[in-house]
Coordinates of C-alpha atoms in Angstrom, one line a residue:
X195 CA 24.2 18.9 10.4
X196 CA 21.2 20.9 9.4
X197 CA 18.1 20.8 11.6
X198 CA 15.9 22.8 9.3
X199 CA 12.7 20.8 8.9
X200 CA 12.1 19.5 5.4
X201 CA 8.7 19.9 3.8
X202 CA 6.3 17.4 5.4
X203 CA 4.9 15.8 2.3
X204 CA 7.8 14.6 0.1
X205 CA 6.6 11.0 -0.6
X206 CA 4.3 8.3 0.8
X207 CA 6.7 5.5 1.6
X208 CA 4.8 2.2 1.7
X209 CA 7.6 0.0 0.4
X210 CA 11.4 0.4 -0.1
X211 CA 13.0 0.6 -2.6
X212 CA 10.2 2.3 -4.6
X213 CA 9.3 0.8 -8.0
X214 CA 10.6 3.9 -9.7
X215 CA 14.1 2.6 -8.6
X216 CA 13.5 -0.8 -10.3
X217 CA 15.1 -1.4 -13.7
X218 CA 15.0 -4.2 -16.3
X219 CA 17.2 -7.1 -15.1
X220 CA 20.0 -8.1 -17.5
X221 CA 19.9 -11.5 -19.3
X222 CA 20.0 -14.1 -18.2
X223 CA 17.2 -13.0 -16.0
X224 CA 17.3 -14.7 -12.6
X225 CA 15.0 -17.7 -12.2
X226 CA 12.4 -17.6 -9.4
X227 CA 13.5 -21.1 -8.3
X228 CA 17.1 -19.8 -7.7
X229 CA 15.8 -16.7 -5.9
X230 CA 13.6 -18.7 -3.5
X231 CA 15.9 -21.7 -3.1
X232 CA 17.4 -20.6 0.3
X233 CA 14.7 -18.3 1.4
X234 CA 12.5 -19.1 4.5
X235 CA 9.0 -19.9 3.3
X236 CA 7.1 -20.5 6.5
X237 CA 5.5 -17.1 6.8
X238 CA 4.9 -15.6 3.4
X239 CA 2.6 -12.8 2.3
X240 CA 0.4 -13.3 -0.8
X241 CA -0.8 -10.3 -2.7
X242 CA -2.9 -10.4 -5.9
X243 CA -3.2 -7.2 -8.0
X244 CA -6.3 -6.5 -10.0
X245 CA -5.5 -3.5 -12.3
X246 CA -9.1 -2.4 -13.2
X247 CA -11.4 0.4 -12.1
X248 CA -14.7 1.8 -13.3
X249 CA -13.2 5.4 -13.1
X250 CA -9.8 6.8 -12.3
X251 CA -9.7 9.3 -9.5
X252 CA -7.9 12.5 -10.1
X253 CA -5.3 11.8 -7.4
X254 CA -4.6 8.2 -8.4
X255 CA -1.2 7.1 -9.6
X256 CA -1.8 3.4 -9.0
X257 CA -1.2 0.9 -11.7
X258 CA -4.8 0.6 -13.0
X259 CA -6.9 1.1 -16.1
X260 CA -10.5 2.1 -16.7
X261 CA -12.7 -0.7 -17.9
X262 CA -11.8 -4.1 -19.3
X263 CA -13.0 -4.6 -22.9
X264 CA -13.0 -7.8 -25.0
X265 CA -12.9 -10.2 -22.1
X266 CA -9.8 -8.7 -20.7
X267 CA -10.5 -9.8 -17.2
X268 CA -10.8 -13.4 -18.4
X269 CA -7.4 -13.1 -20.1
X270 CA -5.9 -11.4 -17.1
X271 CA -7.1 -14.2 -14.7
X272 CA -5.7 -16.7 -17.2
X273 CA -2.3 -15.1 -17.0
X274 CA -2.6 -14.8 -13.2
X275 CA -3.3 -18.5 -13.1
X276 CA -0.2 -19.2 -15.2
X277 CA 1.9 -17.0 -13.1
X278 CA 0.7 -18.6 -9.8
X279 CA 1.5 -22.0 -11.2
X280 CA 5.0 -20.9 -12.1
X281 CA 5.6 -19.2 -8.8
X282 CA 4.4 -22.2 -6.7
X283 CA 6.6 -24.5 -8.7
X284 CA 9.6 -22.2 -8.1
X285 CA 8.9 -22.3 -4.3
X286 CA 9.4 -26.0 -4.4
X287 CA 8.4 -28.7 -1.9
X288 CA 11.8 -29.1 -0.1
X289 CA 10.4 -27.4 2.9
X290 CA 6.8 -26.4 4.0
X291 CA 5.4 -23.4 2.2
X292 CA 2.9 -21.4 4.3
X293 CA 1.2 -18.1 3.7
X294 CA 0.6 -16.1 6.9
X295 CA -1.4 -13.3 5.3
X296 CA -3.2 -12.5 2.0
X297 CA -4.6 -9.4 0.3
X298 CA -6.3 -8.5 -3.0
X299 CA -5.7 -5.0 -4.1
X300 CA -5.6 -2.9 -7.2
X301 CA -7.1 -1.1 -8.9
X302 CA -10.3 -2.4 -7.5
X303 CA -10.5 -6.2 -7.0
X304 CA -14.3 -6.0 -6.8
X305 CA -14.3 -4.7 -10.4
X306 CA -14.4 -8.4 -11.1
X307 CA -17.7 -10.2 -11.1
X308 CA -18.7 -12.5 -8.3
X309 CA -17.8 -15.5 -10.5
X310 CA -14.4 -14.0 -11.3
X311 CA -13.8 -13.3 -7.6
X312 CA -14.4 -17.0 -7.0
X313 CA -11.8 -17.8 -9.6
X314 CA -9.3 -15.4 -8.0
X315 CA -9.8 -17.1 -4.7
X316 CA -9.3 -20.5 -6.3
X317 CA -6.0 -19.3 -7.8
X318 CA -4.8 -18.2 -4.4
X319 CA -5.9 -21.5 -2.8
X320 CA -5.5 -24.2 -5.4
X321 CA -2.5 -22.9 -7.2
X322 CA -0.6 -21.1 -4.4
X323 CA -1.8 -23.2 -1.5
X324 CA -3.0 -20.3 0.6
X325 CA -5.7 -21.2 3.1
X326 CA -7.8 -18.0 2.8
X327 CA -10.1 -19.1 5.6
X328 CA -7.3 -19.5 8.1
X329 CA -5.3 -16.3 7.6
X330 CA -6.1 -12.6 7.6
X331 CA -7.4 -11.7 4.1
X332 CA -7.8 -8.1 3.2
X333 CA -9.7 -6.9 0.1
X334 CA -10.1 -3.5 -1.4
X335 CA -13.4 -2.3 -2.8
X336 CA -15.2 0.9 -3.9
X337 CA -18.7 2.3 -3.4
X338 CA -19.8 1.4 -7.0
X339 CA -18.5 -2.2 -7.0
X340 CA -19.3 -3.3 -3.4
X341 CA -22.4 -5.2 -4.6
X342 CA -24.1 -7.8 -2.5
X343 CA -23.1 -10.8 -4.7
X344 CA -19.4 -9.8 -4.8
X345 CA -19.2 -9.1 -1.1
X346 CA -21.0 -12.5 -0.4
X347 CA -18.3 -14.3 -2.3
X348 CA -15.5 -12.6 -0.3
X349 CA -17.2 -13.2 3.0
X350 CA -17.7 -16.9 2.3
X351 CA -14.1 -17.3 1.0
X352 CA -12.6 -16.0 4.2
X353 CA -12.2 -12.2 3.9
X354 CA -11.4 -10.7 7.4
X355 CA -11.1 -7.1 6.2
X356 CA -12.8 -5.0 3.6
X357 CA -11.3 -1.7 2.8
X358 CA -13.4 0.9 1.0
X359 CA -12.0 4.1 -0.5
X360 CA -14.5 6.8 0.3
X361 CA -12.1 9.8 0.4
X362 CA -14.8 12.3 1.3
X363 CA -18.4 12.1 2.4
X364 CA -18.8 15.7 1.1
X365 CA -19.9 15.5 -2.5
X366 CA -18.3 18.8 -3.5
X367 CA -14.9 17.6 -2.2
X368 CA -15.3 14.3 -4.0
X369 CA -15.8 16.2 -7.2
X370 CA -12.8 18.4 -6.5
X371 CA -10.7 15.3 -6.2
X372 CA -12.1 14.1 -9.5
X373 CA -13.9 11.2 -7.8
X374 CA -17.5 11.2 -9.0
X375 CA -19.8 9.6 -6.3
X376 CA -23.0 10.3 -4.4
X377 CA -23.1 10.2 -0.6
X378 CA -26.2 8.0 -0.8
X379 CA -24.3 5.4 -2.8
X380 CA -21.4 5.5 -0.4
X381 CA -23.7 4.9 2.6
X382 CA -25.5 2.1 0.8
X383 CA -22.2 0.3 0.1
X384 CA -21.1 0.7 3.7
X385 CA -24.4 -0.9 4.7
X386 CA -23.8 -3.9 2.4
X387 CA -20.3 -4.4 3.8
X388 CA -21.6 -4.4 7.4
X389 CA -24.3 -6.9 6.4
X390 CA -21.6 -9.4 5.4
X391 CA -20.3 -9.8 8.9
X392 CA -16.7 -9.4 7.8
X393 CA -15.0 -8.4 11.1
X394 CA -12.9 -5.5 10.0
X395 CA -14.2 -2.5 8.0
X396 CA -11.6 0.0 6.9
X397 CA -12.6 3.4 5.5
X398 CA -10.1 5.5 3.6
X399 CA -10.4 9.3 3.8
X400 CA -8.3 12.1 2.2
X401 CA -7.4 15.5 3.6
X402 CA -5.9 18.4 1.7
X403 CA -8.6 18.6 -1.0
X404 CA -9.1 22.1 -2.5
X405 CA -11.7 24.0 -0.4
X406 CA -11.6 21.5 2.5
X407 CA -11.8 23.0 6.0
X408 CA -11.7 21.7 9.5
X409 CA -15.5 21.9 9.5
X410 CA -16.0 19.9 6.3
X411 CA -13.2 17.5 7.3
X412 CA -15.0 16.9 10.6
X413 CA -18.2 16.1 8.7
X414 CA -16.4 13.4 6.7
X415 CA -14.8 12.0 9.9
X416 CA -18.1 11.9 11.7
X417 CA -19.9 10.3 8.8
X418 CA -17.3 7.6 8.8
X419 CA -17.4 7.2 12.6
X420 CA -21.2 6.6 12.3
X421 CA -20.3 3.2 10.9
X422 CA -17.9 2.4 13.8
X423 CA -15.2 1.2 11.4
X424 CA -12.5 -1.0 13.0
X425 CA -9.9 0.9 11.0
X426 CA -9.6 4.3 9.4
X427 CA -6.9 5.5 7.1
X428 CA -6.3 9.2 6.8
X429 CA -4.3 10.0 3.6
X430 CA -2.9 13.4 2.7
X431 CA -3.7 14.4 -0.9
X432 CA -0.8 14.2 -3.3
X433 CA -0.7 15.7 -6.8
X434 CA 1.5 13.5 -8.9
X435 CA 2.7 13.7 -12.5
X436 CA 0.4 12.2 -15.2
X437 CA -2.6 11.9 -12.9
X438 CA -5.8 13.8 -13.5
X439 CA -5.1 16.4 -10.8
X440 CA -1.4 16.5 -11.9
X441 CA -2.6 17.9 -15.2
X442 CA -4.8 20.5 -13.6
X443 CA -3.1 21.6 -10.4
X444 CA 0.1 23.6 -9.6
X445 CA 2.9 22.0 -7.6
X446 CA 2.6 21.8 -3.8
X447 CA 3.4 25.0 -1.9
X448 CA 3.9 25.9 1.7
X449 CA 0.4 27.0 2.1
X450 CA -0.9 23.6 1.0
X451 CA 1.6 21.9 3.3
X452 CA 0.2 23.9 6.2
X453 CA -3.3 23.1 5.3
X454 CA -2.6 19.3 5.2
X455 CA -0.7 19.4 8.5
X456 CA -3.5 21.3 10.1
X457 CA -6.1 18.9 8.9
X458 CA -3.9 15.9 9.8
X459 CA -3.6 17.0 13.4
X460 CA -7.3 17.8 13.6
X461 CA -8.2 14.4 12.2
X462 CA -5.7 12.6 14.4
X463 CA -7.0 14.3 17.6
X464 CA -10.6 13.8 16.6
X465 CA -10.1 10.0 16.3
X466 CA -7.9 9.7 19.4
X467 CA -10.6 11.4 21.4
X468 CA -13.2 8.9 20.1
X469 CA -11.5 5.6 21.1
X470 CA -9.1 5.0 18.2
X471 CA -5.4 4.2 18.6
X472 CA -2.8 5.5 16.1
X473 CA -0.9 2.7 14.5
X474 CA 1.1 4.9 12.0
X475 CA 0.8 8.3 10.4
X476 CA -2.2 7.1 8.3
X477 CA -3.7 4.1 10.2
X478 CA -6.0 4.4 13.1
X479 CA -7.6 1.3 14.8
X480 CA -10.6 1.2 17.1
X481 CA -9.2 0.4 20.6
X482 CA -12.0 -2.2 21.3
X483 CA -11.8 -3.9 17.9
X484 CA -11.3 -7.7 18.1
X485 CA -8.0 -9.0 16.7
X486 CA -8.2 -10.4 13.2
X487 CA -6.4 -13.6 14.3
X488 CA -2.8 -14.8 14.2
X489 CA -0.7 -12.8 11.8
X490 CA 3.0 -13.7 12.2
X491 CA 4.1 -12.0 9.0
X492 CA 6.8 -9.4 9.5
X493 CA 7.2 -7.0 6.5
X494 CA 10.8 -6.2 7.5
X495 CA 12.0 -9.8 7.1
X496 CA 9.5 -12.2 5.6
X497 CA 9.1 -12.8 1.9
X498 CA 6.2 -11.6 -0.3
X499 CA 4.6 -13.2 -3.4
X500 CA 3.0 -10.7 -5.7
X501 CA 0.7 -12.0 -8.4
X502 CA -0.4 -9.7 -11.2
X503 CA 1.3 -7.1 -13.4
X504 CA 1.3 -4.4 -10.7
X505 CA 2.4 -6.5 -7.8
X506 CA 5.8 -6.7 -6.2
X507 CA 7.6 -9.8 -4.9
X508 CA 10.3 -9.7 -2.2
X509 CA 13.1 -12.0 -1.5
X510 CA 16.0 -11.1 0.8
X511 CA 18.2 -10.3 -2.2
X512 CA 15.8 -9.0 -4.9
X513 CA 12.6 -7.0 -5.1
X514 CA 10.9 -7.5 -8.5
X515 CA 7.8 -6.8 -10.4
X516 CA 6.8 -5.9 -14.0
X517 CA 7.2 -2.6 -15.7
X518 CA 5.6 0.4 -14.0
X519 CA 3.6 3.3 -15.5
X520 CA 1.0 5.9 -14.6
X521 CA -0.1 7.1 -18.1
X522 CA -3.2 5.2 -19.2
X523 CA -1.8 4.2 -22.6
X524 CA 1.3 2.8 -21.1
X525 CA -0.6 0.9 -18.5
X526 CA -2.9 -0.7 -21.1
X527 CA 0.2 -1.8 -23.1
X528 CA 1.8 -3.4 -20.0
X529 CA -1.4 -5.2 -19.1
X530 CA -1.8 -6.5 -22.6
X531 CA 1.8 -7.8 -22.5
X532 CA 1.2 -9.4 -19.2
X533 CA -1.9 -11.3 -20.5
X534 CA 0.2 -12.6 -23.4
X535 CA 3.1 -13.8 -21.2
X536 CA 3.5 -17.6 -21.1
X537 CA 6.8 -17.9 -19.2
X538 CA 6.6 -16.5 -15.6
X539 CA 9.5 -18.5 -14.3
X540 CA 12.0 -15.5 -14.2
X541 CA 12.2 -12.1 -12.6
X542 CA 12.3 -9.4 -15.4
X543 CA 12.2 -6.0 -13.6
X544 CA 13.5 -5.3 -10.1
X545 CA 16.2 -4.1 -7.8
X546 CA 18.8 -6.0 -5.9
X547 CA 18.9 -5.4 -2.1
X548 CA 22.3 -5.4 -0.5
X549 CA 23.2 -5.3 3.2
X550 CA 23.0 -1.5 3.4
X551 CA 19.6 -1.4 1.7
X552 CA 18.3 -4.2 3.9
X553 CA 19.3 -2.2 7.0
X554 CA 17.6 0.9 5.6
X555 CA 14.4 -1.0 4.8
X556 CA 14.3 -2.6 8.2
X557 CA 14.7 0.7 10.0
X558 CA 12.4 2.6 7.7
X559 CA 9.5 0.1 7.9
X560 CA 9.8 -0.3 11.6
X561 CA 10.2 3.3 12.6
X562 CA 7.2 4.4 10.6
X563 CA 5.0 2.3 12.8
X564 CA 3.7 4.1 16.0
X565 CA 4.9 1.2 18.2
X566 CA 8.5 1.8 17.1
X567 CA 11.4 -0.6 16.8
X568 CA 13.1 -2.6 19.5
X569 CA 16.7 -2.0 18.8
X570 CA 17.5 -5.5 19.9
X571 CA 15.7 -7.0 16.9
X572 CA 17.7 -4.9 14.6
X573 CA 21.0 -5.8 16.3
X574 CA 20.1 -9.5 16.3
X575 CA 19.5 -9.4 12.6
X576 CA 22.4 -7.3 11.5
X577 CA 25.0 -7.5 14.2
X578 CA 25.2 -3.7 14.5
X579 CA 23.1 -1.0 16.1
X580 CA 20.9 1.5 14.2
X581 CA 22.7 4.4 15.9
X582 CA 26.0 3.1 14.6
X583 CA 24.7 2.5 11.1
X584 CA 22.7 5.7 10.8
X585 CA 24.2 8.3 13.2
X586 CA 23.6 11.3 10.9
X587 CA 20.0 10.4 10.0
X588 CA 19.0 9.6 13.6
X589 CA 20.9 12.6 15.0
X590 CA 18.9 14.8 12.6
X591 CA 15.6 13.2 13.5
X592 CA 16.4 13.7 17.2
X593 CA 17.3 17.4 16.6
X594 CA 14.1 17.9 14.8
X595 CA 12.1 16.5 17.7
X596 CA 11.0 13.5 15.6
X597 CA 12.2 10.8 18.1
X598 CA 10.3 10.2 21.3
X599 CA 12.6 11.0 24.3
X600 CA 10.2 9.2 26.6
X601 CA 10.5 5.8 24.9
X602 CA 11.9 3.1 27.2
X603 CA 15.5 2.0 26.8
X604 CA 15.9 -0.3 23.8
X605 CA 13.0 1.2 21.9
X606 CA 13.4 3.6 19.0
X607 CA 10.0 5.3 18.5
X608 CA 8.8 8.4 16.8
X609 CA 7.2 11.3 18.7
X610 CA 3.8 12.6 17.6
X611 CA 5.6 15.2 15.6
X612 CA 7.8 12.6 14.0
X613 CA 4.7 10.6 13.0
X614 CA 3.2 13.7 11.5
X615 CA 6.3 14.1 9.4
X616 CA 6.5 10.4 8.3
X617 CA 6.4 11.4 4.6
X618 CA 9.6 13.4 5.1
X619 CA 11.3 11.0 7.5
X620 CA 10.9 8.0 5.3
X621 CA 12.6 9.5 2.2
X622 CA 15.4 10.8 4.4
X623 CA 16.4 7.2 4.9
X624 CA 16.7 6.4 1.2
X625 CA 20.2 5.5 0.0
X626 CA 21.9 7.8 -2.4
X627 CA 21.8 5.0 -5.1
X628 CA 18.0 4.6 -4.7
X629 CA 17.4 8.3 -4.7
X630 CA 19.5 8.7 -7.9
X631 CA 17.6 5.9 -9.6
X632 CA 14.2 7.4 -8.6
X633 CA 15.4 10.8 -9.9
X634 CA 16.5 9.3 -13.2
X635 CA 13.2 7.5 -13.7
X636 CA 11.2 9.0 -16.5
X637 CA 7.5 9.0 -15.7
X638 CA 5.4 7.2 -18.3

C-alpha cells in the first residue's frame, strides 16, 4: 500500500457518480413511474436548472449558455413545465409526496426576468407540489442579475438563501479569471441582497487565480466579511478542458498546487479566527447564524428531482439526466433539443447504481463533510462496516494522516489535513468502473 500523497486537486466531487460516467440508456428507456414506484417520497429534494448566463467565466464548465435569443427562456420554461407535469405524474399519489428542500441553480437563475422567476416558482409549487415558503429554498445569482425586482420576487416566494458568485473583489484577479465585473457593481448587488431580508447570504470566492497572493486573497476575504455573510464558499480554481481558461492556460503543476493549498489554509484560518465554522473543505458558516429551519433531507439516501436539461435526478437504483457538454455549440444544441421535447416520462441518459456504488456514494458524501460519518448509520443501512468494505482506501487515508485520530468511537471523521485534500480523497473512492467510464468520456 502506497502512502505517497496524491496531488491535492484532482477533482471537485459534489455528486457521485459524475455525469461524465453517465451514458445513453438502452431502449426501452426506463419509465419514471417504474423508477419511483417503490421509492420513499417523504423527503425529496427539488432542483431546477436554468442554463443561461450573461457571460461565461473563464473557469466555468457548468452546463450553461450565453444569452437567450428568440424567446428561448419562454420555450425553456414551457419545457420545464411539461417535464414537471410528467415527473409529478410519475411520482403518483399512492403515498404522500413531500419536498424537504428546494434550489434553483444554473447557469444563473436570476438571468430570468422577475415575471419569469414567478413562473419558475409556480412550476415548483403548482406542478410539483413543493411548498417553497415552508422549506429551505436556495437560489444562485450574480452581481449583474441581482436586480431589485428579481430579488423581491425570490424573497416573497420564500427564498431562505441567496448565493452570489463574486470570486474576487480584486478587479485584476476577476479579469485574470475571465470574469468581467466592477467592484462597485458587486458591492451594490450585495447591498440589494441584504435589503431583501433573506436570512442567508452566501458569497463564493475563488483562490488560485494567476497573480493572487495571501495579501490580495485577504483583501477579498475581508471585503466579503464586511457583509457578515452567513455562509462563505472558498473554491480552488480549476482549469478544465473546453473552458475559456482551458484554452489559454497550461495544465496544473506542483507549483500551482502549492499556491492553492497555501491560499486555502490561509483562507480557512482567516475565517475560523473570525467566528466561522468549517462545514466542508469549501463551506464555512458563521457560528452565530440562525438555522434556516427544518431540513430533513439526507443527500446520501433521499431522492432528488432535477428539472431542466442540466439537472440530475436520483433514485436508489438510477441516477439520470440529459446529455452533458461544456462546449458552447454542443450546449446550445442540447438546450434546443430539450425545449422541443414533448415526452418527459422516461429516463434517457444516466447510470445504474448497484450495491457497491451505493456504499461508495454514502461513504464519500458523508466523509467529505467536516462533521464526519457515524459508522452506525452506514452499518444500519448496509449491514456491513465501512472498514470491512473499504479497508484499503481507509487504511491509506489513515496512513496519510487524513483521518482524525481524536474522533470519538463510532465516528469516522477527516482531520484538517484530510479536509484540505478532499479533492484527492473523493476521487480515491471512485469505483474502477466509474473511473473507466469517466476516462472514456470524450469532452464535447
